[in-house]
Coordinates of C-alpha atoms and ligand atoms in Angstrom, one line a residue:
X252 CA 4.4 171.3 -15.0
X253 CA 5.1 167.8 -16.3
X254 CA 7.7 167.3 -19.1
X255 CA 6.6 167.3 -22.7
X256 CA 6.6 163.4 -23.2
X257 CA 4.5 163.0 -20.1
X258 CA 2.0 165.6 -21.5
X259 CA 2.0 163.8 -24.9
X260 CA 0.6 160.9 -23.1
X261 CA -1.6 162.6 -20.5
X262 CA -2.6 166.1 -21.2
X263 CA -6.2 166.9 -22.2
X264 CA -7.9 164.0 -20.7
X265 CA -8.1 162.9 -17.0
X266 CA -10.7 160.1 -16.5
X267 CA -12.6 159.9 -13.2
X268 CA -13.5 156.8 -11.3
X269 CA -14.6 153.9 -13.6
X270 CA -14.3 156.0 -16.7
X271 CA -12.4 154.9 -19.7
X272 CA -8.6 155.0 -19.6
X273 CA -8.3 156.0 -23.4
X274 CA -10.3 158.9 -24.6
X275 CA -13.8 157.7 -25.6
X276 CA -15.2 158.2 -29.1
X277 CA -18.2 160.2 -28.8
X278 CA -19.8 159.1 -31.9
X279 CA -23.0 161.3 -31.5
X280 CA -24.4 164.0 -33.6
X281 CA -26.3 165.7 -30.8
X282 CA -26.5 166.0 -27.1
X283 CA -29.6 165.9 -24.7
X284 CA -30.8 168.6 -22.4
X285 CA -33.5 168.7 -19.7
X286 CA -35.1 172.1 -20.1
X287 CA -35.7 174.6 -22.9
X288 CA -33.8 177.1 -20.9
X289 CA -30.7 175.0 -20.7
X290 CA -30.6 174.7 -24.5
X291 CA -31.3 178.5 -25.0
X292 CA -28.3 179.3 -22.6
X293 CA -26.1 177.1 -24.8
X294 CA -27.2 179.1 -27.8
X295 CA -26.6 182.3 -26.1
X296 CA -23.0 181.1 -25.4
X297 CA -23.7 181.6 -21.8
X298 CA -23.0 178.0 -20.8
X299 CA -20.5 175.9 -22.2
X300 CA -21.7 172.5 -23.3
X301 CA -22.1 170.3 -26.4
X302 CA -25.2 170.5 -28.6
X303 CA -24.2 169.6 -32.1
X304 CA -21.1 167.9 -33.4
X305 CA -20.9 170.2 -36.4
X306 CA -19.5 172.8 -33.8
X307 CA -17.8 170.7 -31.1
X308 CA -17.5 167.2 -29.8
X309 CA -16.0 166.0 -26.6
X310 CA -13.6 163.5 -28.4
X311 CA -12.3 166.3 -30.5
X312 CA -11.9 168.6 -27.5
X313 CA -9.8 166.2 -25.6
X314 CA -7.4 166.1 -28.5
X315 CA -7.5 169.9 -29.0
X316 CA -6.7 170.5 -25.4
X317 CA -3.7 168.1 -25.5
X318 CA -2.5 170.2 -28.6
X319 CA -3.0 173.4 -26.7
X320 CA -1.1 172.2 -23.7
X321 CA 1.8 170.9 -25.8
X322 CA 1.9 174.1 -27.7
X323 CA 1.7 176.1 -24.5
X324 CA -1.4 177.8 -25.8
X325 CA -4.8 178.7 -24.2
X326 CA -7.2 177.0 -26.5
X327 CA -7.3 174.9 -29.8
X328 CA -9.8 173.4 -32.2
X329 CA -9.5 170.5 -34.6
X330 CA -10.4 171.0 -38.3
X331 CA -11.2 168.3 -40.9
X332 CA -7.8 169.0 -42.7
X333 CA -4.7 171.2 -42.5
X334 CA -6.1 173.3 -45.4
X335 CA -9.2 173.9 -43.3
X336 CA -7.0 174.9 -40.3
X337 CA -5.2 177.6 -42.3
X338 CA -8.4 178.7 -43.9
X339 CA -10.1 179.1 -40.5
X340 CA -6.9 180.8 -38.9
X341 CA -7.2 183.4 -41.8
X342 CA -10.9 183.8 -42.0
X343 CA -11.4 184.2 -38.3
X344 CA -9.9 187.7 -38.5
X345 CA -10.0 188.6 -42.2
X346 CA -12.9 189.6 -44.5
X347 CA -13.4 191.0 -48.0
X348 CA -11.2 194.1 -48.3
X349 CA -8.5 192.7 -45.9
X350 CA -5.1 191.8 -46.8
X351 CA -2.4 189.2 -45.6
X352 CA 1.4 189.1 -45.8
X353 CA 2.9 185.7 -46.1
X354 CA 6.4 184.1 -46.6
X355 CA 6.6 182.8 -50.0
X356 CA 8.3 179.7 -49.4
X357 CA 5.0 177.8 -48.0
X358 CA 3.3 174.5 -48.8
X359 CA 1.8 174.4 -52.3
X360 CA -1.7 173.8 -51.0
X361 CA -1.4 177.0 -48.7
X362 CA 0.1 179.0 -51.4
X363 CA -3.0 178.2 -53.7
X364 CA -5.3 178.9 -50.8
X365 CA -3.8 182.2 -50.1
X366 CA -2.9 183.2 -53.6
X367 CA -5.9 181.9 -55.5
X368 CA -8.9 181.1 -53.4
X369 CA -8.9 183.9 -50.7
X370 CA -8.4 186.6 -53.5
X371 CA -11.7 185.3 -54.8
X372 CA -13.3 186.1 -51.4
X373 CA -11.8 189.6 -51.6
X374 CA -9.0 189.0 -49.3
X375 CA -5.7 189.8 -51.0
X376 CA -2.1 188.5 -50.3
X377 CA 1.4 189.7 -50.7
X378 CA 4.2 187.1 -50.7
X379 CA 7.6 188.1 -49.3
X380 CA 10.8 186.5 -49.3
X381 CA 11.4 185.5 -45.7
X382 CA 15.2 186.3 -46.0
X383 CA 14.4 189.8 -47.4
X384 CA 15.4 192.8 -45.2
X385 CA 12.9 194.0 -42.5
X386 CA 12.5 197.1 -44.6
X387 CA 11.4 195.3 -47.8
X388 CA 9.2 193.1 -45.8
X389 CA 7.7 196.1 -44.0
X390 CA 6.8 197.4 -47.5
X391 CA 4.3 194.6 -48.1
X392 CA 2.1 195.8 -45.2
X393 CA -0.9 197.9 -45.7
X394 CA -3.4 199.6 -43.3
X395 CA -5.9 196.6 -44.0
X396 CA -3.2 193.9 -43.3
X397 CA -4.6 191.5 -40.7
X398 CA -1.9 188.9 -40.2
X399 CA 1.6 187.7 -41.1
X400 CA 2.0 184.0 -42.1
X401 CA 4.9 181.7 -42.3
X402 CA 6.1 178.0 -41.7
X403 CA 8.3 176.9 -39.0
X404 CA 10.0 174.4 -41.4
X405 CA 8.9 175.2 -44.9
X406 CA 7.4 172.4 -47.1
X407 CA 9.3 171.4 -49.3
X408 CA 12.2 173.7 -49.0
X409 CA 13.0 172.9 -45.3
X410 CA 13.8 176.5 -44.6
X411 CA 13.6 177.5 -40.8
X412 CA 11.6 180.6 -40.1
X413 CA 13.3 183.2 -38.1
X414 CA 10.2 183.3 -35.8
X415 CA 11.4 186.0 -33.5
X416 CA 12.3 188.4 -36.2
X417 CA 8.8 187.7 -37.9
X418 CA 7.0 188.2 -34.7
X419 CA 8.7 191.6 -34.3
X420 CA 7.7 192.5 -37.8
X421 CA 4.1 191.4 -37.3
X422 CA 3.9 193.2 -33.8
X423 CA 5.3 196.5 -35.1
X424 CA 2.5 196.4 -37.8
X425 CA -0.2 195.7 -35.1
X426 CA -0.9 192.2 -36.4
X427 CA -0.6 188.6 -35.2
X428 CA 2.0 186.1 -36.4
X429 CA 0.4 182.9 -37.6
X430 CA 2.6 180.0 -38.0
X431 CA 2.0 176.6 -39.6
X432 CA 4.0 174.4 -37.2
X433 CA 3.4 171.0 -39.0
X434 CA 6.7 169.7 -39.7
X435 CA 8.4 170.7 -36.4
X436 CA 5.4 169.6 -34.2
X437 CA 5.2 171.1 -30.7
X438 CA 7.9 168.6 -29.6
X439 CA 10.6 170.2 -31.8
X440 CA 9.4 173.8 -31.7
X441 CA 6.8 175.7 -29.8
X442 CA 6.5 178.9 -31.8
X443 CA 4.5 180.7 -29.0
X444 CA 7.9 180.8 -26.9
X445 CA 9.3 183.1 -29.7
X446 CA 6.5 185.5 -30.0
X447 CA 4.1 183.8 -32.4
X448 CA 0.6 184.3 -31.7
X449 CA -1.5 181.6 -33.4
X450 CA -0.2 178.1 -34.6
X451 CA -1.8 175.9 -37.3
X452 CA -1.2 172.1 -38.0
X453 CA -1.6 169.7 -40.7
X454 CA -2.2 166.9 -38.0
X455 CA -2.3 164.6 -41.2
X456 CA 1.6 164.5 -41.0
X457 CA 3.6 163.7 -37.9
X458 CA 1.0 164.2 -35.3
X459 CA -1.0 161.3 -36.7
X460 CA 2.1 159.7 -38.1
X461 CA 0.6 156.6 -39.2
X462 CA -0.8 157.9 -42.5
X463 CA -4.4 157.1 -41.4
X464 CA -6.3 160.5 -40.9
X465 CA -6.4 163.8 -42.7
X466 CA -6.9 166.5 -40.1
X467 CA -5.9 169.9 -38.9
X468 CA -5.7 172.2 -35.8
X469 CA -5.6 175.7 -34.9
X470 CA -4.1 176.7 -31.5
X471 CA -4.2 180.2 -29.9
X472 CA -1.5 181.6 -27.5
X473 CA -4.0 184.0 -26.1
X474 CA -1.2 186.6 -26.1
X475 CA -2.4 188.9 -29.1
X476 CA -3.9 192.0 -27.6
X477 CA -6.9 192.4 -30.0
X478 CA -8.4 195.2 -27.9
X479 CA -5.3 197.3 -28.6
X480 CA -6.7 197.6 -32.1
X481 CA -10.4 197.5 -31.7
X482 CA -11.3 198.9 -35.1
X483 CA -8.9 196.5 -37.0
X484 CA -10.2 193.6 -35.2
X485 CA -13.8 194.6 -34.9
X486 CA -14.6 191.0 -35.6
X487 CA -13.5 190.1 -32.1
X488 CA -14.0 193.5 -30.3
X489 CA -17.3 194.6 -31.7
X490 CA -20.7 193.1 -31.0
X491 CA -21.6 189.8 -33.0
X492 CA -25.2 190.4 -34.2
X493 CA -25.4 186.5 -34.7
X494 CA -25.1 186.1 -30.9
X495 CA -27.2 189.0 -29.8
X496 CA -24.5 191.5 -29.8
X497 CA -21.9 189.4 -27.8
X498 CA -18.4 190.7 -27.8
X499 CA -15.8 187.9 -27.9
X500 CA -12.9 189.7 -26.4
X501 CA -15.2 191.0 -23.4
X502 CA -16.9 187.7 -22.7
X503 CA -14.2 185.1 -23.3
X504 CA -11.0 187.0 -22.6
X505 CA -8.0 185.0 -23.9
X506 CA -10.5 182.5 -25.2
X507 CA -11.9 185.0 -27.6
X508 CA -10.2 183.8 -30.9
X509 CA -10.8 180.1 -30.7
X510 CA -14.4 180.5 -29.3
X511 CA -15.2 182.8 -32.3
X512 CA -13.7 180.3 -34.6
X513 CA -15.8 177.5 -33.1
X514 CA -19.1 179.3 -32.6
X515 CA -19.2 181.4 -35.8
X516 CA -16.9 179.9 -38.4
X517 CA -17.4 176.3 -37.6
X518 CA -21.1 176.8 -37.2
X519 CA -21.3 178.4 -40.7
X520 CA -18.6 176.4 -42.6
X521 CA -18.7 173.1 -40.9
X522 CA -15.3 171.8 -41.6
X523 CA -15.2 169.8 -38.4
X524 CA -13.1 166.6 -37.7
X525 CA -15.0 163.5 -37.1
X526 CA -14.6 162.0 -33.6
X527 CA -13.4 158.8 -35.0
X528 CA -10.7 160.7 -36.9
X529 CA -9.7 162.6 -33.8
X530 CA -9.5 159.3 -31.9
X531 CA -7.0 157.8 -34.5
X532 CA -5.1 161.2 -34.5
X533 CA -4.9 160.9 -30.7
X534 CA -3.4 157.3 -30.9
X535 CA -0.4 158.8 -32.8
X536 CA -0.2 162.0 -30.8
X537 CA 0.5 160.0 -27.7
X538 CA 3.8 158.7 -29.1
X539 CA 4.9 161.9 -31.0
X540 CA 7.6 162.5 -28.6
X541 CA 9.3 159.3 -29.4
X542 CA 8.6 159.2 -33.1
X543 CA 9.7 162.7 -34.1
X544 CA 13.1 162.1 -32.5
X545 CA 13.7 159.0 -34.4
X546 CA 12.5 160.6 -37.6
X547 CA 15.1 163.3 -37.1
X548 CA 17.9 161.1 -35.9
X549 CA 17.4 158.8 -39.0
X550 CA 17.1 161.8 -41.4
X551 CA 20.4 163.0 -40.2
X552 CA 22.2 159.8 -41.1
X553 CA 20.4 159.6 -44.3
X554 CA 21.4 163.3 -45.1
X555 CA 25.0 162.6 -44.2
X556 CA 25.0 159.7 -46.6
X557 CA 23.5 161.8 -49.5
X558 CA 25.7 164.7 -49.0
X559 CA 28.8 162.8 -49.8
X560 CA 27.2 160.8 -52.7
X561 CA 28.7 161.6 -56.1
X562 CA 25.2 161.6 -57.8
X563 CA 23.9 164.2 -55.3
X564 CA 24.3 167.7 -56.8
X565 CA 22.8 169.5 -53.6
X566 CA 20.9 168.7 -50.4
X567 CA 19.1 170.8 -47.9
X568 CA 18.6 169.5 -44.4
X569 CA 18.7 171.9 -41.5
X570 CA 20.3 169.3 -39.2
X571 CA 23.4 169.2 -41.4
X572 CA 26.2 171.4 -39.8
X573 CA 26.9 173.1 -43.0
X574 CA 23.4 173.7 -44.1
X575 CA 22.3 177.3 -44.5
X576 CA 19.6 176.8 -41.9
X577 CA 21.6 175.1 -39.3
X578 CA 22.0 178.1 -37.0
X579 CA 18.2 178.7 -37.1
X580 CA 17.6 175.1 -36.5
X581 CA 19.8 175.2 -33.3
X582 CA 17.9 178.2 -32.2
X583 CA 14.4 177.2 -33.0
X584 CA 14.3 173.3 -33.0
X585 CA 14.7 171.2 -29.8
X586 CA 18.3 170.1 -29.9
X587 CA 18.7 170.9 -33.5
X588 CA 16.4 167.9 -34.4
X589 CA 15.0 168.9 -37.7
X590 CA 12.2 166.4 -38.6
X591 CA 12.4 163.6 -41.2
X592 CA 12.1 165.8 -44.2
X593 CA 14.9 166.9 -46.6
X594 CA 15.2 168.0 -50.2
X595 CA 17.8 167.4 -52.7
X596 CA 18.7 167.5 -56.3
X597 CA 20.6 164.8 -58.4
X598 CA 23.2 165.4 -61.0
X599 CA 21.9 163.3 -63.9
X600 CA 18.9 165.5 -65.2
X601 CA 15.2 164.8 -65.4
X602 CA 15.5 161.3 -67.0
X603 CA 17.9 160.2 -64.2
X604 CA 15.6 161.6 -61.6
X605 CA 12.8 159.5 -62.9
X606 CA 14.9 156.2 -63.2
X607 CA 16.0 156.9 -59.6
X608 CA 12.3 157.2 -58.3
X609 CA 11.2 154.2 -60.1
X610 CA 14.1 152.1 -58.9
X611 CA 13.3 152.8 -55.1
X612 CA 11.8 149.7 -53.3
X613 CA 11.4 150.5 -49.7
X614 CA 10.8 154.2 -50.2
X615 CA 7.5 154.8 -52.1
X616 CA 6.4 157.7 -54.3
X617 CA 3.6 159.5 -52.5
X618 CA 1.9 162.9 -52.3
X619 CA 2.2 162.4 -48.5
X620 CA 5.2 163.3 -46.3
X621 CA 6.0 163.1 -42.6
X622 CA 4.7 159.8 -41.5
X623 CA 6.1 156.4 -40.6
X624 CA 6.7 155.2 -44.3
X625 CA 9.6 156.7 -46.0
X626 CA 8.5 158.4 -49.2
X627 CA 9.6 160.8 -52.1
X628 CA 8.0 163.4 -54.2
X629 CA 9.0 165.5 -57.1
X630 CA 7.2 168.7 -56.5
X631 CA 7.6 170.2 -59.8
X632 CA 5.9 167.2 -61.5
X633 CA 3.5 166.4 -58.7
X634 CA 2.2 168.7 -55.9
X635 CA 3.3 172.1 -57.4
X636 CA 2.7 171.3 -61.1
X637 CA 0.1 174.2 -61.3
X638 CA 2.8 176.8 -60.4
X639 CA 4.8 178.4 -63.1
X640 CA 8.6 178.2 -63.2
X641 CA 8.7 181.8 -61.8
X642 CA 6.2 180.9 -59.1
X643 CA 8.3 177.7 -58.3
X644 CA 11.4 179.9 -57.9
X645 CA 9.5 182.4 -55.7
X646 CA 8.3 179.5 -53.6
X647 CA 12.1 178.5 -53.3
X648 CA 11.6 175.2 -55.2
X649 CA 14.1 174.3 -57.8
X650 CA 12.7 172.3 -60.7
X651 CA 15.1 169.4 -59.9
X652 CA 14.1 169.2 -56.3
X653 CA 13.1 165.9 -54.8
X654 CA 11.6 165.8 -51.3
X655 CA 12.5 162.8 -49.2
X656 CA 10.6 162.0 -46.1
X657 CA 12.5 159.7 -43.9
X658 CA 10.1 157.3 -42.0
X659 CA 10.6 155.0 -39.0
X660 CA 12.2 152.1 -40.8
X661 CA 15.8 151.5 -39.8
X662 CA 18.1 154.1 -41.2
X663 CA 20.4 151.4 -42.6
X664 CA 17.7 150.0 -44.8
X665 CA 16.6 153.5 -46.0
X666 CA 20.3 154.3 -47.0
X667 CA 20.6 150.8 -48.8
X668 CA 17.5 151.6 -50.7
X669 CA 18.7 155.0 -51.8
X670 CA 22.1 153.6 -52.6
X671 CA 20.7 150.7 -55.0
X672 CA 18.2 153.1 -56.6
X673 CA 21.0 155.6 -57.5
X674 CA 23.2 152.8 -58.7
X675 CA 20.3 151.4 -60.9
X676 CA 19.6 154.9 -62.3
X677 CA 23.3 155.2 -63.0
X678 CA 23.7 151.9 -64.8
X679 CA 20.4 152.0 -66.9
Ligands
PLP108 C1 0.1 168.9 -45.8 C2 0.4 170.4 -45.2 C3 -0.7 171.2 -45.1 C4 -2.3 170.8 -45.7 O1 -2.6 169.8 -44.7 P1 -3.7 168.7 -45.1 O2 -4.0 168.0 -43.8 O3 -3.3 168.0 -46.3 O4 -5.1 169.6 -45.5 C5 -0.6 172.5 -44.7 N1 0.6 172.8 -44.3 C6 1.7 172.1 -44.4 C7 3.0 172.5 -44.0 C8 1.6 170.8 -44.8 O5 2.7 169.9 -44.9

């Protein structure tokens, strides 16, 4: 198999003679058929083919196939956002009465999805500290638990998940491990190689990388044996009355999970990515292997600068040798490369923080993270402001935490901007 950079450029789309070199944007809601029977077979899932872009579109499928290839999975689907990807990953195997165990140190939006919105649909969640003992994490599981959830590199705490350990815990309870691999991307970490079963992405971040499209993806390894638990996962192993009693695992084998997510959830919920956005996303994806390395190398330089600065009270970046996450970074992240994201606290208190943020010139204040533009955010005042102090602490977020996302500008210029802003905040 070709190496990952080559697959970043080529996987998922091989044009034939006279066909477009770049993936085409198939901006069409519907697709034409010759006979009534051809259409009927599609609706019976007997033939594969496109019929309506709410369920599937060829442009999206080229990009999804590339992501599946990069992750080492069997199938993938694009969704309209990272939030939709995590929602679909859960709803595809959970219904009212079911339960999820999740690491507590996850992205604020996912924390709200699991902790606030899914419970309204009758799906409950127990958050666990990923550093807690196996025994304590095991206590969170119930007979109705359907999955274990975590993030490869947590947002914003930049903690690296011990994927092998989480996979072992999930499998010993007969459930799949679902991992949001947004910050690591398949270039730095392929969670399936460590026993994870399903990966999700907010492609809005590094995979697009230009800050132009909101999107998400769900990728299945094809490795979880649903049929070993036919009652627990009846949604995949028992007949689906909305497709004349078809059984996903019997008909689609390793493709069961993504086929169900496409033909049932996407059909009914419709959170599809537009082909135009999938095209933009793909432009970024083709250079991901170059960009994520540069992000990581610059971030290490920036982290080394901040670490020795007298105004910096603390800094977390898994790439730093003395960081608590460094050993896991070396194990799980390619070459220990730790993405462009770090978090830090300053010594001067809240007013100092605000003077610092306001004095930045190159680095901008944004809700966003992980694209070519360097940016900062203060989660306690911005993204996580709906969480209580207790929930903030549970999610591993200190009230003074500043998240810094190192972009693709020259590291020297990023460092110079931080230096002048700290000086300005100090002098004011
Ligand atoms: C941003 C983000 C999400 C949500 O993705 P959207 O594309 O904004 O919906 C989910 N998980 C992680 C880790 C993120 O950083």
